[in-house]
Coordinates of C-alpha atoms and ligand atoms in Angstrom, one line a residue:
M1 CA 63.7 17.9 176.6
N2 CA 61.8 17.6 173.2
K3 CA 63.3 15.0 170.9
Q4 CA 65.3 16.6 168.1
V5 CA 66.9 15.3 164.9
T6 CA 69.0 17.3 162.4
I7 CA 69.5 16.0 158.8
T8 CA 72.2 17.5 156.6
V9 CA 71.9 16.8 152.9
P10 CA 74.4 17.8 150.2
A11 CA 73.6 19.4 146.8
T12 CA 73.9 17.2 143.8
S13 CA 74.5 17.7 140.1
A14 CA 72.6 15.1 138.0
N15 CA 73.2 13.9 134.4
L16 CA 76.8 15.4 134.0
G17 CA 76.2 15.3 130.2
P18 CA 75.6 11.8 129.0
G19 CA 74.3 10.2 132.3
F20 CA 70.7 11.4 131.9
D21 CA 68.5 10.2 134.7
C22 CA 71.2 7.8 136.0
L23 CA 74.4 9.6 137.1
G24 CA 74.9 12.2 139.8
L25 CA 77.6 13.9 141.9
A26 CA 77.4 15.2 145.4
L27 CA 78.7 18.7 146.1
A28 CA 79.9 20.4 149.3
L29 CA 76.9 22.7 149.7
Y30 CA 74.3 21.7 152.2
N31 CA 70.7 22.1 153.3
R32 CA 70.1 21.4 157.0
V33 CA 66.7 20.5 158.5
T34 CA 66.0 20.1 162.2
F35 CA 62.9 18.3 163.3
T36 CA 61.7 18.8 166.9
A37 CA 58.8 16.7 168.3
V38 CA 56.5 18.9 170.4
S39 CA 53.8 17.9 172.8
T40 CA 51.1 20.3 171.4
P41 CA 49.3 19.3 168.2
T42 CA 50.8 22.0 166.0
L43 CA 52.9 22.2 162.9
T44 CA 55.4 25.1 162.6
I45 CA 57.9 25.5 159.8
E46 CA 60.7 28.1 159.9
V47 CA 62.8 28.7 156.8
T48 CA 66.1 30.6 156.7
G49 CA 68.8 31.1 154.0
L50 CA 68.3 31.2 150.2
D51 CA 65.0 31.5 148.4
V52 CA 62.9 31.7 151.6
E53 CA 60.0 33.2 149.6
K54 CA 59.8 30.1 147.4
V55 CA 59.3 27.7 150.3
P56 CA 55.8 27.1 151.7
T57 CA 55.6 27.0 155.5
D58 CA 52.3 25.1 155.7
E59 CA 51.3 21.5 155.1
S60 CA 52.3 21.8 151.4
N61 CA 56.0 22.1 152.4
L62 CA 57.8 19.2 150.7
I63 CA 59.8 18.2 153.8
Y64 CA 56.7 18.0 155.8
Q65 CA 54.8 16.1 153.1
T66 CA 57.6 13.4 152.8
A67 CA 57.9 13.2 156.6
N68 CA 54.2 12.8 156.9
C69 CA 54.2 9.9 154.4
L70 CA 56.8 8.2 156.5
F71 CA 54.9 8.8 159.7
E72 CA 51.9 7.1 158.0
R73 CA 54.0 4.1 156.9
L74 CA 55.4 3.8 160.5
G75 CA 52.0 4.0 162.0
K76 CA 53.2 6.6 164.5
R77 CA 53.9 10.3 164.6
P78 CA 54.8 13.0 167.1
S79 CA 51.9 14.9 168.7
G80 CA 53.2 18.1 167.0
L81 CA 56.2 19.0 164.9
H82 CA 58.5 22.0 164.5
I83 CA 60.7 22.0 161.3
Q84 CA 63.7 24.4 160.9
Q85 CA 64.8 24.5 157.3
E86 CA 68.2 26.1 156.5
N87 CA 68.6 26.5 152.8
N88 CA 72.0 27.0 151.2
I89 CA 71.1 25.4 147.9
P90 CA 69.0 27.6 145.6
V91 CA 65.4 26.2 145.0
G92 CA 64.6 24.9 141.5
S93 CA 68.1 25.4 140.2
G94 CA 69.2 22.0 139.0
L95 CA 71.2 21.3 142.2
G96 CA 69.0 18.8 143.8
S97 CA 67.2 21.0 146.2
S98 CA 64.0 19.0 146.1
S99 CA 66.0 15.8 146.7
T100 CA 67.4 17.3 149.9
A101 CA 63.8 18.0 151.0
V102 CA 62.6 14.4 150.2
L103 CA 65.6 12.8 151.9
A104 CA 65.4 15.1 154.9
G105 CA 61.7 14.4 155.3
L106 CA 62.1 10.6 155.1
L107 CA 65.3 10.2 157.2
G108 CA 64.2 12.9 159.7
A109 CA 60.8 11.2 160.3
N110 CA 62.4 7.8 160.5
A111 CA 65.0 8.9 163.0
L112 CA 62.6 11.0 165.1
M113 CA 60.3 8.1 165.6
D114 CA 63.0 5.5 166.0
G115 CA 61.7 3.9 162.8
T116 CA 63.3 0.7 161.4
F117 CA 63.5 1.7 157.7
T118 CA 67.0 1.0 156.4
R119 CA 69.0 3.4 154.2
S120 CA 68.1 1.3 151.2
D121 CA 64.4 1.3 152.0
L122 CA 64.5 5.1 152.3
L123 CA 66.5 5.4 149.1
A124 CA 63.8 3.4 147.3
L125 CA 61.1 5.6 148.7
A126 CA 63.0 8.8 147.8
T127 CA 63.6 7.5 144.2
A128 CA 59.9 6.7 143.8
E129 CA 59.1 10.2 145.0
E130 CA 61.6 11.8 142.6
G131 CA 61.0 9.5 139.6
H132 CA 64.7 8.8 139.1
P133 CA 67.7 8.2 141.3
D134 CA 70.3 10.5 139.9
N135 CA 69.9 13.2 142.7
V136 CA 68.8 11.2 145.7
A137 CA 71.4 8.5 145.4
P138 CA 74.5 10.8 145.5
A139 CA 72.8 13.0 148.0
L140 CA 72.4 10.0 150.3
L141 CA 75.7 8.3 149.7
G142 CA 78.0 11.2 148.7
G143 CA 80.5 11.1 145.8
L144 CA 79.7 10.0 142.2
V145 CA 76.9 7.5 142.0
L146 CA 75.2 5.5 139.2
G147 CA 71.6 4.6 139.8
V148 CA 70.2 1.7 137.7
M149 CA 66.4 1.2 137.7
D150 CA 65.2 -2.4 137.4
G151 CA 61.5 -2.1 137.2
T152 CA 60.7 -0.1 140.3
A153 CA 63.8 -1.5 142.1
V154 CA 66.9 0.8 142.2
H155 CA 70.4 -0.6 142.1
I156 CA 73.0 1.9 143.3
E157 CA 76.7 1.8 142.3
P158 CA 79.0 4.2 144.1
L159 CA 81.9 5.1 141.7
P160 CA 85.4 6.2 142.7
I161 CA 86.2 9.8 141.7
A162 CA 89.4 11.8 142.0
P163 CA 89.2 14.7 144.5
Q164 CA 88.6 17.9 142.6
Q165 CA 86.7 21.2 142.5
V166 CA 83.9 22.1 140.2
V167 CA 82.4 25.5 139.1
I168 CA 78.6 26.0 139.5
V169 CA 76.9 29.0 138.1
T170 CA 73.1 29.4 138.6
P171 CA 71.3 32.1 136.6
D172 CA 68.3 33.7 138.1
F173 CA 65.9 32.1 135.6
Q174 CA 63.0 29.8 136.3
L175 CA 63.0 26.5 134.4
L176 CA 60.7 24.0 136.0
T177 CA 61.9 20.4 135.8
K178 CA 58.6 19.3 134.4
D179 CA 58.9 21.9 131.5
A180 CA 62.6 20.8 130.9
R181 CA 61.4 17.2 130.7
A182 CA 58.5 18.1 128.5
A183 CA 61.0 19.5 125.9
L184 CA 62.6 16.1 125.4
P185 CA 61.6 13.9 122.5
T186 CA 60.0 10.5 123.4
Q187 CA 62.1 8.6 120.7
I188 CA 65.7 9.0 119.9
S189 CA 67.8 7.6 117.0
R190 CA 70.1 4.7 117.2
Q191 CA 73.0 7.0 116.5
D192 CA 72.1 9.2 119.4
A193 CA 71.8 6.2 121.7
I194 CA 75.3 5.0 120.7
F195 CA 76.6 8.6 121.1
N196 CA 75.5 8.6 124.7
A197 CA 76.2 5.0 125.5
S198 CA 79.8 5.4 124.4
R199 CA 80.4 8.6 126.3
L200 CA 79.0 7.6 129.7
P201 CA 81.7 5.0 130.6
L202 CA 84.3 7.3 129.2
L203 CA 83.1 10.1 131.5
I204 CA 83.1 7.8 134.5
R205 CA 86.7 6.8 133.7
A206 CA 87.8 10.3 133.1
L207 CA 86.3 11.5 136.4
Q208 CA 87.9 8.6 138.2
T209 CA 91.3 9.4 137.0
A210 CA 90.9 13.2 136.7
D211 CA 91.8 12.9 133.0
Y212 CA 90.7 16.3 131.9
D213 CA 91.9 15.8 128.3
K214 CA 89.0 13.3 127.8
L215 CA 86.3 15.3 129.5
A216 CA 85.3 17.6 126.7
M217 CA 84.3 14.6 124.5
A218 CA 83.1 12.5 127.5
M219 CA 80.6 15.2 128.7
Q220 CA 78.9 15.5 125.3
D221 CA 75.2 14.5 125.2
R222 CA 72.5 14.0 122.7
L223 CA 69.6 12.9 124.9
H224 CA 68.6 16.1 126.7
Q225 CA 71.0 19.1 126.5
P226 CA 70.4 19.9 122.8
Y227 CA 66.7 20.3 123.7
R228 CA 67.2 22.2 126.9
L229 CA 70.0 24.7 126.2
P230 CA 67.7 26.8 124.0
L231 CA 65.3 27.2 126.9
I232 CA 67.8 29.1 129.0
P233 CA 68.9 32.6 127.7
G234 CA 72.6 32.6 127.0
M235 CA 73.3 29.0 128.0
A236 CA 74.9 27.9 124.8
D237 CA 77.2 30.9 124.9
A238 CA 77.9 30.2 128.6
F239 CA 79.1 26.7 127.6
A240 CA 81.5 28.3 125.1
A241 CA 82.7 30.9 127.5
A242 CA 83.4 28.4 130.2
T243 CA 85.4 26.3 127.7
A244 CA 87.3 29.4 126.5
A245 CA 88.1 30.3 130.1
G246 CA 89.7 26.9 130.7
A247 CA 86.9 24.4 131.5
A248 CA 87.7 20.9 130.4
G249 CA 84.1 19.7 130.5
V250 CA 80.8 21.6 130.8
A251 CA 77.3 20.3 131.3
L252 CA 73.8 21.5 132.3
S253 CA 73.4 20.6 136.0
G254 CA 70.3 18.3 136.3
A255 CA 67.5 19.8 134.3
G256 CA 69.0 23.3 134.6
P257 CA 69.2 26.2 134.8
S258 CA 72.6 25.8 136.6
L259 CA 75.8 25.0 134.7
I260 CA 78.6 22.7 136.0
A261 CA 82.1 23.0 134.7
F262 CA 85.1 20.7 135.5
A263 CA 88.7 22.1 135.2
P264 CA 92.1 21.5 136.8
D265 CA 92.5 25.2 137.5
H266 CA 91.2 28.7 136.5
H267 CA 88.0 28.1 138.4
T268 CA 87.5 31.7 139.3
E269 CA 88.0 32.8 135.7
I270 CA 85.5 30.2 134.5
A271 CA 82.9 31.4 137.0
A272 CA 83.5 35.0 135.9
A273 CA 83.2 34.2 132.2
V274 CA 79.9 32.4 132.6
T275 CA 78.5 35.1 134.9
A276 CA 79.4 37.7 132.3
V277 CA 77.5 35.8 129.6
F278 CA 74.4 35.6 131.8
Q279 CA 74.7 39.3 132.5
Q280 CA 74.8 40.0 128.8
N281 CA 71.5 38.1 128.7
H282 CA 70.1 40.3 131.5
L283 CA 70.3 37.6 134.1
T284 CA 71.9 37.9 137.5
S285 CA 73.5 34.7 138.7
R286 CA 75.1 33.0 141.7
S287 CA 78.3 31.0 141.5
W288 CA 80.3 28.6 143.6
I289 CA 83.6 26.8 143.4
L290 CA 82.8 23.5 145.3
P291 CA 84.7 20.4 146.3
I292 CA 83.1 17.1 145.7
E293 CA 81.2 15.9 148.8
T294 CA 82.0 12.3 149.9
S295 CA 80.1 11.7 153.1
G296 CA 76.5 11.9 152.0
T297 CA 73.5 12.7 154.2
Q298 CA 74.3 13.0 157.9
I299 CA 71.9 12.4 160.8
N300 CA 72.4 14.0 164.2
K301 CA 70.1 13.2 167.1
L302 CA 70.1 15.6 170.0
A303 CA 71.4 13.1 172.5
S304 CA 73.4 10.9 170.2
Q305 CA 75.0 11.1 166.8
G306 CA 75.3 8.6 163.9
T307 CA 74.0 7.4 160.6
I308 CA 71.3 4.9 160.0
Ligands
HSE401 N1 67.7 13.7 135.5 C1 66.7 14.7 135.8 C2 66.5 15.5 134.5 C3 67.3 15.6 136.9 O1 67.4 15.8 133.8 O2 65.3 15.8 134.2 C4 66.3 16.6 137.3 O3 65.4 16.1 138.2

């Protein structure tokens, strides 16, 4: 039987307001990728689920590209490869879809070829590919994770978080991460640095203890959201509508265009209020009420199961 490995990677929401490029949270929504080694020298890629039309099925496919990089590092590769990609996370939505592809490619190639790269080696490679650790680290480990860059080295700090559900609303609007990053200033004031530096530990503490009273202040940000909200039709009004419907804290998910809201209850009402604002701005949207994901990326080999 051909050797087969399945990698399951959760969605992530990066930044969470003040944690720009360093804080991320894993969510219980998953992309699943199955790699099958085949004996003929062929590459076939089959994509199912959401946004199929946005995913290339040739050598430019991101999962294949990252797997190929790892085959090169390992100095071995299968004769041919079949990739089945099941997408449940919308592409380019600020929910870490590209991180799932990078991690699936690296972990899948390593497992398929019985490679010896460790979890931390692969996290370093994934962070280098993404440019920052705030999606790949929680996607790999699960839960709430702080990623600290020290030069090119990445230090990962998993942080406790109270079990809770979050609301995600994704408007059907294209905002490329590179454009959302290009909108940011290269310099910030000392006041804005202090504003974010004081809120990040408050946010971590509030999430740890599910202290919803502190979240509204703790999720404020002056590094990226003030520059990005105007790029997305209705987003500033969507923040206000989520709050009016009962959200304790609201943030842009990653570089957008998704919104993430935290609340002790009224999740359905919050999703409906945000959806209505996007509708008023002529945008359809998808919404989810998701538990926090705590297991991280899972690897299943055909004959045996386990994590690296
Ligand atoms: N921290 C990143 C950003 C996440 O906000 O640009 C998106 O890759």
